[in-house]
Amino acid sequence: MDHKALAACMIDISSDIRRKSLNETGLPPISNGMLEILRVVESHPGITVAEVAARLGRQLSNVSSQLRELVAVGMVTRVKDATDKRYVSLHPTDESRRIKSLLEGSWADALNAASARLLPEEREQIAASLPALERLASFLAEPEQTPAPVVTAGVGTPPRDRSGTSPGALR
């Protein structure tokens, strides 16, 4: 499989679907970053800001800033824990669900219009690949796992010369 070609194709399809469908919905533009946050909050109600940032592999401060905007426009609510006021969970609103439904319908319409130009066999191939693509999407959506650092003696230290001192060291 040509992973590079697949990745480029998926990015192109995603960008073109968003561009074509946004005009159809009449919604104000929503940045990709904010849309990603909304999708995470909608699929994981009760998630925390730190968990959203980890899932998206983004800086906590950037996610927090975009969440403030989403809260301000009524698309996400913050709920403080009754027992621990420091713990705040995020929840989608009816408005965000309405917008998600509009967008997903518009995305489907854009795909339907474009796929109508494919050969029937090509549409069948795409339909048959959907379960595998959904699994692939679920793997890609998993939070990044950062491996534990490997400590190796001597890494990051200058090499020693035959006298046992580092080059440039005061003697």
Tab-separated table of N, CA and C in Angstrom:
chain	number	residue	atom	x	y	z
A	1	MET	N	0.848	-1.172	0.000
A	1	MET	CA	0.000	0.000	0.000
A	1	MET	C	0.895	1.237	0.000
A	2	ASP	N	0.510	2.215	-0.777
A	2	ASP	CA	1.240	3.488	-0.832
A	2	ASP	C	0.654	4.417	0.231
A	3	HIS	N	1.237	4.385	1.440
A	3	HIS	CA	0.712	5.166	2.563
A	3	HIS	C	0.775	6.667	2.300
A	4	LYS	N	1.815	7.102	1.618
A	4	LYS	CA	1.954	8.522	1.325
A	4	LYS	C	0.811	8.991	0.417
A	5	ALA	N	0.518	8.228	-0.621
A	5	ALA	CA	-0.571	8.579	-1.543
A	5	ALA	C	-1.922	8.519	-0.830
A	6	LEU	N	-2.115	7.497	0.016
A	6	LEU	CA	-3.370	7.377	0.767
A	6	LEU	C	-3.555	8.569	1.694
A	7	ALA	N	-2.499	8.926	2.423
A	7	ALA	CA	-2.587	10.062	3.356
A	7	ALA	C	-2.905	11.354	2.609
A	8	ALA	N	-2.217	11.597	1.505
A	8	ALA	CA	-2.457	12.819	0.734
A	8	ALA	C	-3.879	12.843	0.188
A	9	CYS	N	-4.352	11.704	-0.292
A	9	CYS	CA	-5.711	11.610	-0.822
A	9	CYS	C	-6.746	11.892	0.279
A	10	MET	N	-6.529	11.328	1.464
A	10	MET	CA	-7.476	11.527	2.564
A	10	MET	C	-7.512	12.993	3.001
A	11	ILE	N	-6.349	13.627	3.043
A	11	ILE	CA	-6.296	15.043	3.409
A	11	ILE	C	-7.019	15.877	2.354
A	12	ASP	N	-6.773	15.580	1.079
A	12	ASP	CA	-7.441	16.314	0.003
A	12	ASP	C	-8.952	16.150	0.073
A	13	ILE	N	-9.410	14.921	0.270
A	13	ILE	CA	-10.851	14.670	0.360
A	13	ILE	C	-11.437	15.436	1.533
A	14	SER	N	-10.785	15.363	2.690
A	14	SER	CA	-11.270	16.060	3.879
A	14	SER	C	-11.367	17.568	3.647
A	15	SER	N	-10.318	18.139	3.085
A	15	SER	CA	-10.305	19.589	2.842
A	15	SER	C	-11.382	19.994	1.850
A	16	ASP	N	-11.507	19.225	0.777
A	16	ASP	CA	-12.491	19.571	-0.248
A	16	ASP	C	-13.922	19.402	0.251
A	17	ILE	N	-14.164	18.369	1.044
A	17	ILE	CA	-15.507	18.172	1.606
A	17	ILE	C	-15.855	19.346	2.513
A	18	ARG	N	-14.921	19.729	3.375
A	18	ARG	CA	-15.182	20.856	4.289
A	18	ARG	C	-15.442	22.136	3.515
A	19	ARG	N	-14.614	22.409	2.505
A	19	ARG	CA	-14.758	23.641	1.731
A	19	ARG	C	-16.097	23.676	1.002
A	20	LYS	N	-16.446	22.591	0.333
A	20	LYS	CA	-17.684	22.559	-0.450
A	20	LYS	C	-18.919	22.565	0.439
A	21	SER	N	-18.853	21.910	1.575
A	21	SER	CA	-20.041	21.771	2.411
A	21	SER	C	-20.301	22.992	3.278
A	22	LEU	N	-19.273	23.717	3.656
A	22	LEU	CA	-19.477	24.873	4.536
A	22	LEU	C	-20.373	25.905	3.869
A	23	ASN	N	-20.208	26.104	2.591
A	23	ASN	CA	-21.050	27.058	1.870
A	23	ASN	C	-22.512	26.631	1.883
A	24	GLU	N	-22.768	25.343	1.883
A	24	GLU	CA	-24.131	24.814	1.829
A	24	GLU	C	-24.890	24.965	3.149
A	25	THR	N	-24.185	24.985	4.256
A	25	THR	CA	-24.850	24.981	5.563
A	25	THR	C	-25.294	26.372	6.007
A	26	GLY	N	-24.611	27.409	5.506
A	26	GLY	CA	-24.903	28.760	5.968
A	26	GLY	C	-24.321	29.051	7.340
A	27	LEU	N	-23.534	28.116	7.861
A	27	LEU	CA	-22.915	28.314	9.178
A	27	LEU	C	-21.703	29.224	9.047
A	28	PRO	N	-21.403	29.974	10.100
A	28	PRO	CA	-20.145	30.732	10.072
A	28	PRO	C	-18.987	29.738	10.050
A	29	PRO	N	-17.879	30.124	9.431
A	29	PRO	CA	-16.737	29.195	9.366
A	29	PRO	C	-16.276	28.758	10.758
A	30	ILE	N	-15.972	27.489	10.855
A	30	ILE	CA	-15.430	26.907	12.085
A	30	ILE	C	-14.044	26.395	11.728
A	31	SER	N	-13.038	26.818	12.482
A	31	SER	CA	-11.669	26.384	12.173
A	31	SER	C	-11.545	24.875	12.342
A	32	ASN	N	-10.591	24.300	11.624
A	32	ASN	CA	-10.339	22.860	11.755
A	32	ASN	C	-10.031	22.491	13.197
A	33	GLY	N	-9.248	23.333	13.874
A	33	GLY	CA	-8.886	23.055	15.261
A	33	GLY	C	-10.099	23.016	16.173
A	34	MET	N	-11.002	23.966	15.991
A	34	MET	CA	-12.206	23.982	16.829
A	34	MET	C	-13.131	22.812	16.489
A	35	LEU	N	-13.202	22.485	15.209
A	35	LEU	CA	-14.028	21.350	14.806
A	35	LEU	C	-13.483	20.050	15.393
A	36	GLU	N	-12.169	19.898	15.410
A	36	GLU	CA	-11.560	18.708	16.018
A	36	GLU	C	-11.923	18.620	17.498
A	37	ILE	N	-11.852	19.749	18.189
A	37	ILE	CA	-12.185	19.768	19.618
A	37	ILE	C	-13.651	19.382	19.817
A	38	LEU	N	-14.534	19.963	19.016
A	38	LEU	CA	-15.958	19.634	19.120
A	38	LEU	C	-16.206	18.146	18.913
A	39	ARG	N	-15.553	17.578	17.921
A	39	ARG	CA	-15.750	16.157	17.629
A	39	ARG	C	-15.269	15.285	18.794
A	40	VAL	N	-14.170	15.670	19.430
A	40	VAL	CA	-13.669	14.908	20.582
A	40	VAL	C	-14.645	15.037	21.757
A	41	VAL	N	-15.106	16.255	22.041
A	41	VAL	CA	-16.033	16.468	23.159
A	41	VAL	C	-17.342	15.716	22.911
A	42	GLU	N	-17.813	15.729	21.664
A	42	GLU	CA	-19.065	15.031	21.362
A	42	GLU	C	-18.919	13.525	21.471
A	43	SER	N	-17.758	12.997	21.095
A	43	SER	CA	-17.595	11.546	21.205
A	43	SER	C	-17.174	11.098	22.598
A	44	HIS	N	-16.749	12.039	23.450
A	44	HIS	CA	-16.321	11.699	24.814
A	44	HIS	C	-16.891	12.719	25.808
A	45	PRO	N	-18.217	12.781	25.967
A	45	PRO	CA	-18.785	13.740	26.925
A	45	PRO	C	-18.200	13.512	28.319
A	46	GLY	N	-17.859	14.599	28.991
A	46	GLY	CA	-17.274	14.494	30.330
A	46	GLY	C	-15.763	14.517	30.303
A	47	ILE	N	-15.174	14.606	29.124
A	47	ILE	CA	-13.719	14.651	28.982
A	47	ILE	C	-13.177	15.952	29.578
A	48	THR	N	-11.930	15.960	29.976
A	48	THR	CA	-11.309	17.174	30.517
A	48	THR	C	-10.506	17.885	29.421
A	49	VAL	N	-10.133	19.127	29.692
A	49	VAL	CA	-9.331	19.904	28.743
A	49	VAL	C	-8.008	19.188	28.475
A	50	ALA	N	-7.365	18.699	29.524
A	50	ALA	CA	-6.078	18.005	29.363
A	50	ALA	C	-6.240	16.750	28.511
A	51	GLU	N	-7.338	16.035	28.696
A	51	GLU	CA	-7.573	14.825	27.905
A	51	GLU	C	-7.814	15.167	26.433
A	52	VAL	N	-8.531	16.267	26.172
A	52	VAL	CA	-8.740	16.707	24.783
A	52	VAL	C	-7.392	17.019	24.145
A	53	ALA	N	-6.570	17.786	24.860
A	53	ALA	CA	-5.247	18.153	24.340
A	53	ALA	C	-4.414	16.908	24.053
A	54	ALA	N	-4.448	15.937	24.955
A	54	ALA	CA	-3.679	14.701	24.765
A	54	ALA	C	-4.194	13.931	23.554
A	55	ARG	N	-5.504	13.819	23.416
A	55	ARG	CA	-6.075	13.093	22.277
A	55	ARG	C	-5.696	13.731	20.954
A	56	LEU	N	-5.644	15.056	20.937
A	56	LEU	CA	-5.338	15.769	19.693
A	56	LEU	C	-3.849	16.014	19.505
A	57	GLY	N	-3.054	15.719	20.554
A	57	GLY	CA	-1.614	15.941	20.460
A	57	GLY	C	-1.283	17.418	20.337
A	58	ARG	N	-2.046	18.248	21.064
A	58	ARG	CA	-1.852	19.692	20.976
A	58	ARG	C	-1.534	20.271	22.347
A	59	GLN	N	-1.030	21.496	22.328
A	59	GLN	CA	-0.683	22.183	23.570
A	59	GLN	C	-1.950	22.474	24.371
A	60	LEU	N	-1.879	22.264	25.674
A	60	LEU	CA	-2.998	22.507	26.567
A	60	LEU	C	-3.490	23.951	26.457
A	61	SER	N	-2.574	24.908	26.394
A	61	SER	CA	-2.969	26.323	26.332
A	61	SER	C	-3.753	26.640	25.058
A	62	ASN	N	-3.373	26.042	23.935
A	62	ASN	CA	-4.090	26.281	22.679
A	62	ASN	C	-5.495	25.691	22.723
A	63	VAL	N	-5.609	24.481	23.242
A	63	VAL	CA	-6.913	23.833	23.356
A	63	VAL	C	-7.803	24.623	24.317
A	64	SER	N	-7.224	25.054	25.429
A	64	SER	CA	-7.974	25.824	26.421
A	64	SER	C	-8.516	27.117	25.813
A	65	SER	N	-7.695	27.789	25.030
A	65	SER	CA	-8.109	29.037	24.384
A	65	SER	C	-9.264	28.793	23.411
A	66	GLN	N	-9.161	27.757	22.606
A	66	GLN	CA	-10.231	27.460	21.648
A	66	GLN	C	-11.495	26.996	22.368
A	67	LEU	N	-11.331	26.295	23.470
A	67	LEU	CA	-12.499	25.873	24.248
A	67	LEU	C	-13.231	27.077	24.831
A	68	ARG	N	-12.489	28.089	25.259
A	68	ARG	CA	-13.140	29.307	25.767
A	68	ARG	C	-14.054	29.901	24.688
A	69	GLU	N	-13.574	29.912	23.445
A	69	GLU	CA	-14.392	30.420	22.334
A	69	GLU	C	-15.625	29.545	22.122
A	70	LEU	N	-15.455	28.229	22.171
A	70	LEU	CA	-16.586	27.323	21.977
A	70	LEU	C	-17.614	27.458	23.100
A	71	VAL	N	-17.143	27.688	24.323
A	71	VAL	CA	-18.053	27.916	25.446
A	71	VAL	C	-18.796	29.241	25.240
A	72	ALA	N	-18.083	30.267	24.803
A	72	ALA	CA	-18.679	31.592	24.607
A	72	ALA	C	-19.799	31.584	23.568
A	73	VAL	N	-19.667	30.743	22.534
A	73	VAL	CA	-20.708	30.692	21.498
A	73	VAL	C	-21.738	29.590	21.759
A	74	GLY	N	-21.659	28.968	22.938
A	74	GLY	CA	-22.673	28.003	23.343
A	74	GLY	C	-22.567	26.630	22.706
A	75	MET	N	-21.365	26.239	22.311
A	75	MET	CA	-21.211	24.931	21.683
A	75	MET	C	-20.636	23.875	22.624
A	76	VAL	N	-20.076	24.312	23.744
A	76	VAL	CA	-19.538	23.397	24.760
A	76	VAL	C	-19.892	23.989	26.119
A	77	THR	N	-20.207	23.117	27.062
A	77	THR	CA	-20.409	23.581	28.436
A	77	THR	C	-19.323	22.973	29.312
A	78	ARG	N	-18.940	23.735	30.330
A	78	ARG	CA	-17.981	23.272	31.336
A	78	ARG	C	-18.775	22.975	32.596
A	79	VAL	N	-18.555	21.802	33.163
A	79	VAL	CA	-19.267	21.406	34.375
A	79	VAL	C	-18.234	21.116	35.457
A	80	LYS	N	-18.325	21.873	36.575
A	80	LYS	CA	-17.419	21.639	37.699
A	80	LYS	C	-17.926	20.466	38.527
A	81	ASP	N	-16.986	19.657	38.961
A	81	ASP	CA	-17.300	18.510	39.804
A	81	ASP	C	-17.794	19.008	41.157
A	82	ALA	N	-18.842	18.396	41.661
A	82	ALA	CA	-19.427	18.820	42.933
A	82	ALA	C	-18.479	18.610	44.110
A	83	THR	N	-17.642	17.592	44.031
A	83	THR	CA	-16.755	17.301	45.160
A	83	THR	C	-15.371	17.910	45.000
A	84	ASP	N	-14.951	18.150	43.768
A	84	ASP	CA	-13.627	18.730	43.527
A	84	ASP	C	-13.769	19.830	42.484
A	85	LYS	N	-13.827	21.056	42.951
A	85	LYS	CA	-14.074	22.211	42.069
A	85	LYS	C	-12.961	22.425	41.039
A	86	ARG	N	-11.803	21.814	41.249
A	86	ARG	CA	-10.715	21.954	40.273
A	86	ARG	C	-10.978	21.110	39.033
A	87	TYR	N	-11.788	20.077	39.167
A	87	TYR	CA	-12.072	19.160	38.069
A	87	TYR	C	-13.235	19.709	37.245
A	88	VAL	N	-12.980	19.960	35.967
A	88	VAL	CA	-14.003	20.488	35.071
A	88	VAL	C	-14.149	19.539	33.890
A	89	SER	N	-15.382	19.094	33.670
A	89	SER	CA	-15.630	18.220	32.526
A	89	SER	C	-16.313	19.018	31.423
A	90	LEU	N	-16.114	18.581	30.193
A	90	LEU	CA	-16.642	19.268	29.018
A	90	LEU	C	-17.770	18.444	28.406
A	91	HIS	N	-18.805	19.152	27.967
A	91	HIS	CA	-19.976	18.480	27.403
A	91	HIS	C	-20.472	19.231	26.182
A	92	PRO	N	-20.944	18.482	25.165
A	92	PRO	CA	-21.515	19.141	23.996
A	92	PRO	C	-22.876	19.739	24.342
A	93	THR	N	-23.290	20.711	23.583
A	93	THR	CA	-24.608	21.323	23.779
A	93	THR	C	-25.530	20.882	22.647
A	94	ASP	N	-26.805	21.197	22.796
A	94	ASP	CA	-27.752	20.907	21.721
A	94	ASP	C	-27.342	21.645	20.444
A	95	GLU	N	-26.812	22.852	20.604
A	95	GLU	CA	-26.371	23.630	19.438
A	95	GLU	C	-25.205	22.940	18.727
A	96	SER	N	-24.260	22.404	19.470
A	96	SER	CA	-23.136	21.728	18.810
A	96	SER	C	-23.613	20.452	18.121
A	97	ARG	N	-24.572	19.769	18.722
A	97	ARG	CA	-25.125	18.568	18.081
A	97	ARG	C	-25.867	18.942	16.795
A	98	ARG	N	-26.594	20.064	16.822
A	98	ARG	CA	-27.306	20.535	15.632
A	98	ARG	C	-26.308	20.863	14.522
A	99	ILE	N	-25.242	21.565	14.882
A	99	ILE	CA	-24.225	21.949	13.898
A	99	ILE	C	-23.521	20.708	13.353
A	100	LYS	N	-23.216	19.768	14.222
A	100	LYS	CA	-22.567	18.521	13.781
A	100	LYS	C	-23.461	17.800	12.782
A	101	SER	N	-24.742	17.727	13.081
A	101	SER	CA	-25.684	17.061	12.188
A	101	SER	C	-25.754	17.773	10.833
A	102	LEU	N	-25.815	19.102	10.861
A	102	LEU	CA	-25.818	19.878	9.608
A	102	LEU	C	-24.552	19.621	8.797
A	103	LEU	N	-23.411	19.688	9.465
A	103	LEU	CA	-22.135	19.488	8.772
A	103	LEU	C	-22.025	18.075	8.203
A	104	GLU	N	-22.351	17.074	9.013
A	104	GLU	CA	-22.231	15.704	8.530
A	104	GLU	C	-23.173	15.438	7.360
A	105	GLY	N	-24.373	16.016	7.400
A	105	GLY	CA	-25.295	15.891	6.269
A	105	GLY	C	-24.737	16.554	5.023
A	106	SER	N	-24.147	17.711	5.200
A	106	SER	CA	-23.549	18.436	4.079
A	106	SER	C	-22.326	17.704	3.534
A	107	TRP	N	-21.529	17.106	4.430
A	107	TRP	CA	-20.368	16.319	3.995
A	107	TRP	C	-20.842	15.131	3.148
A	108	ALA	N	-21.911	14.465	3.632
A	108	ALA	CA	-22.446	13.311	2.896
A	108	ALA	C	-22.963	13.747	1.524
A	109	ASP	N	-23.615	14.910	1.468
A	109	ASP	CA	-24.113	15.415	0.180
A	109	ASP	C	-22.962	15.677	-0.785
A	110	ALA	N	-21.865	16.266	-0.283
A	110	ALA	CA	-20.705	16.548	-1.132
A	110	ALA	C	-20.093	15.241	-1.645
A	111	LEU	N	-19.982	14.237	-0.782
A	111	LEU	CA	-19.452	12.938	-1.209
A	111	LEU	C	-20.386	12.248	-2.194
A	112	ASN	N	-21.679	12.354	-1.937
A	112	ASN	CA	-22.662	11.733	-2.819
A	112	ASN	C	-22.579	12.335	-4.222
A	113	ALA	N	-22.483	13.655	-4.310
A	113	ALA	CA	-22.389	14.320	-5.610
A	113	ALA	C	-21.122	13.905	-6.352
A	114	ALA	N	-20.006	13.855	-5.642
A	114	ALA	CA	-18.743	13.484	-6.293
A	114	ALA	C	-18.731	12.002	-6.657
A	115	SER	N	-19.227	11.142	-5.783
A	115	SER	CA	-19.176	9.700	-6.054
A	115	SER	C	-20.138	9.294	-7.162
A	116	ALA	N	-21.126	10.112	-7.440
A	116	ALA	CA	-22.037	9.820	-8.554
A	116	ALA	C	-21.286	9.805	-9.885
A	117	ARG	N	-20.140	10.446	-9.933
A	117	ARG	CA	-19.336	10.497	-11.153
A	117	ARG	C	-18.391	9.300	-11.273
A	118	LEU	N	-18.312	8.475	-10.237
A	118	LEU	CA	-17.468	7.276	-10.279
A	118	LEU	C	-18.189	6.149	-11.013
A	119	LEU	N	-17.431	5.179	-11.453
A	119	LEU	CA	-18.011	3.966	-12.023
A	119	LEU	C	-18.671	3.170	-10.897
A	120	PRO	N	-19.703	2.390	-11.202
A	120	PRO	CA	-20.355	1.590	-10.148
A	120	PRO	C	-19.370	0.703	-9.383
A	121	GLU	N	-18.394	0.109	-10.095
A	121	GLU	CA	-17.410	-0.754	-9.424
A	121	GLU	C	-16.559	0.048	-8.440
A	122	GLU	N	-16.254	1.297	-8.785
A	122	GLU	CA	-15.448	2.134	-7.897
A	122	GLU	C	-16.233	2.474	-6.626
A	123	ARG	N	-17.518	2.764	-6.785
A	123	ARG	CA	-18.361	3.036	-5.601
A	123	ARG	C	-18.430	1.801	-4.711
A	124	GLU	N	-18.532	0.616	-5.316
A	124	GLU	CA	-18.579	-0.632	-4.549
A	124	GLU	C	-17.264	-0.868	-3.812
A	125	GLN	N	-16.134	-0.555	-4.460
A	125	GLN	CA	-14.826	-0.722	-3.814
A	125	GLN	C	-14.719	0.196	-2.596
A	126	ILE	N	-15.165	1.424	-2.740
A	126	ILE	CA	-15.112	2.372	-1.618
A	126	ILE	C	-16.022	1.888	-0.499
A	127	ALA	N	-17.239	1.451	-0.847
A	127	ALA	CA	-18.179	0.952	0.165
A	127	ALA	C	-17.602	-0.256	0.895
A	128	ALA	N	-16.949	-1.149	0.163
A	128	ALA	CA	-16.367	-2.348	0.777
A	128	ALA	C	-15.209	-1.999	1.705
A	129	SER	N	-14.529	-0.886	1.443
A	129	SER	CA	-13.371	-0.513	2.270
A	129	SER	C	-13.776	0.261	3.526
A	130	LEU	N	-15.040	0.663	3.636
A	130	LEU	CA	-15.461	1.485	4.775
A	130	LEU	C	-15.161	0.862	6.136
A	131	PRO	N	-15.461	-0.427	6.380
A	131	PRO	CA	-15.123	-0.997	7.700
A	131	PRO	C	-13.630	-0.884	8.035
A	132	ALA	N	-12.772	-1.145	7.056
A	132	ALA	CA	-11.324	-1.043	7.310
A	132	ALA	C	-10.929	0.410	7.558
A	133	LEU	N	-11.510	1.340	6.815
A	133	LEU	CA	-11.212	2.759	7.029
A	133	LEU	C	-11.695	3.224	8.405
A	134	GLU	N	-12.840	2.731	8.840
A	134	GLU	CA	-13.338	3.077	10.179
A	134	GLU	C	-12.398	2.554	11.263
A	135	ARG	N	-11.889	1.346	11.090
A	135	ARG	CA	-10.918	0.803	12.059
A	135	ARG	C	-9.645	1.621	12.055
A	136	LEU	N	-9.171	1.974	10.850
A	136	LEU	CA	-7.977	2.797	10.728
A	136	LEU	C	-8.192	4.128	11.434
A	137	ALA	N	-9.356	4.739	11.225
A	137	ALA	CA	-9.669	6.016	11.884
A	137	ALA	C	-9.665	5.862	13.402
A	138	SER	N	-10.178	4.745	13.895
A	138	SER	CA	-10.199	4.548	15.358
A	138	SER	C	-8.787	4.408	15.914
A	139	PHE	N	-7.897	3.754	15.168
A	139	PHE	CA	-6.512	3.633	15.624
A	139	PHE	C	-5.828	4.997	15.622
A	140	LEU	N	-6.085	5.776	14.584
A	140	LEU	CA	-5.468	7.105	14.496
A	140	LEU	C	-6.014	8.053	15.561
A	141	ALA	N	-7.244	7.820	16.005
A	141	ALA	CA	-7.868	8.692	17.004
A	141	ALA	C	-7.379	8.418	18.424
A	142	GLU	N	-6.696	7.315	18.618
A	142	GLU	CA	-6.202	6.991	19.960
A	142	GLU	C	-5.194	8.033	20.404
A	143	PRO	N	-5.210	8.371	21.698
A	143	PRO	CA	-4.222	9.339	22.205
A	143	PRO	C	-2.804	8.857	21.932
A	144	GLU	N	-1.950	9.822	21.686
A	144	GLU	CA	-0.538	9.506	21.450
A	144	GLU	C	0.056	8.904	22.712
A	145	GLN	N	0.813	7.844	22.536
A	145	GLN	CA	1.521	7.230	23.654
A	145	GLN	C	2.977	7.672	23.549
A	146	THR	N	3.435	8.413	24.535
A	146	THR	CA	4.830	8.835	24.507
A	146	THR	C	5.653	7.775	25.211
A	147	PRO	N	6.613	7.205	24.499
A	147	PRO	CA	7.438	6.168	25.134
A	147	PRO	C	8.284	6.759	26.249
A	148	ALA	N	8.556	5.942	27.226
A	148	ALA	CA	9.424	6.376	28.330
A	148	ALA	C	10.813	6.653	27.768
A	149	PRO	N	11.446	7.703	28.251
A	149	PRO	CA	12.777	8.009	27.733
A	149	PRO	C	13.763	6.896	28.067
A	150	VAL	N	14.620	6.628	27.120
A	150	VAL	CA	15.661	5.621	27.330
A	150	VAL	C	16.913	6.358	27.772
A	151	VAL	N	17.431	5.986	28.918
A	151	VAL	CA	18.629	6.633	29.446
A	151	VAL	C	19.826	5.769	29.071
A	152	THR	N	20.751	6.389	28.372
A	152	THR	CA	21.972	5.683	27.961
A	152	THR	C	23.147	6.436	28.527
A	153	ALA	N	24.016	5.728	29.206
A	153	ALA	CA	25.198	6.364	29.804
A	153	ALA	C	26.025	7.025	28.721
A	154	GLY	N	26.418	8.234	28.978
A	154	GLY	CA	27.304	8.943	28.075
A	154	GLY	C	26.605	9.725	26.988
A	155	VAL	N	25.293	9.525	26.788
A	155	VAL	CA	24.593	10.264	25.743
A	155	VAL	C	24.517	11.716	26.138
A	156	GLY	N	24.859	12.570	25.215
A	156	GLY	CA	24.813	14.001	25.473
A	156	GLY	C	26.072	14.559	26.097
A	157	THR	N	27.035	13.724	26.362
A	157	THR	CA	28.292	14.226	26.918
A	157	THR	C	29.333	14.225	25.815
A	158	PRO	N	30.234	15.172	25.842
A	158	PRO	CA	31.256	15.219	24.795
A	158	PRO	C	32.179	14.012	24.887
A	159	PRO	N	32.717	13.601	23.739
A	159	PRO	CA	33.625	12.447	23.763
A	159	PRO	C	34.897	12.774	24.540
A	160	ARG	N	35.520	11.784	25.081
A	160	ARG	CA	36.763	11.943	25.835
A	160	ARG	C	37.945	11.684	24.909
A	161	ASP	N	39.014	12.421	25.144
A	161	ASP	CA	40.231	12.107	24.378
A	161	ASP	C	41.005	11.039	25.150
A	162	ARG	N	42.149	10.656	24.659
A	162	ARG	CA	42.910	9.562	25.292
A	162	ARG	C	43.383	9.891	26.690
A	163	SER	N	43.429	11.175	27.026
A	163	SER	CA	43.896	11.537	28.370
A	163	SER	C	42.770	11.421	29.390
A	164	GLY	N	41.515	11.162	28.873
A	164	GLY	CA	40.399	11.017	29.794
A	164	GLY	C	39.658	12.315	30.048
A	165	THR	N	40.032	13.400	29.373
A	165	THR	CA	39.320	14.661	29.555
A	165	THR	C	38.535	14.987	28.295
A	166	SER	N	37.522	15.796	28.481
A	166	SER	CA	36.718	16.228	27.346
A	166	SER	C	37.482	17.255	26.541
A	167	PRO	N	37.334	17.249	25.201
A	167	PRO	CA	37.992	18.274	24.398
A	167	PRO	C	37.545	19.654	24.861
A	168	GLY	N	38.430	20.584	24.933
A	168	GLY	CA	38.107	21.947	25.345
A	168	GLY	C	38.009	22.133	26.835
A	169	ALA	N	38.149	21.051	27.611
A	169	ALA	CA	38.053	21.177	29.065
A	169	ALA	C	39.308	21.855	29.586
A	170	LEU	N	39.144	22.586	30.670
A	170	LEU	CA	40.309	23.232	31.289
A	170	LEU	C	41.172	22.167	31.918
A	171	ARG	N	42.468	22.275	31.696
A	171	ARG	CA	43.370	21.263	32.259
A	171	ARG	C	44.231	21.861	33.304
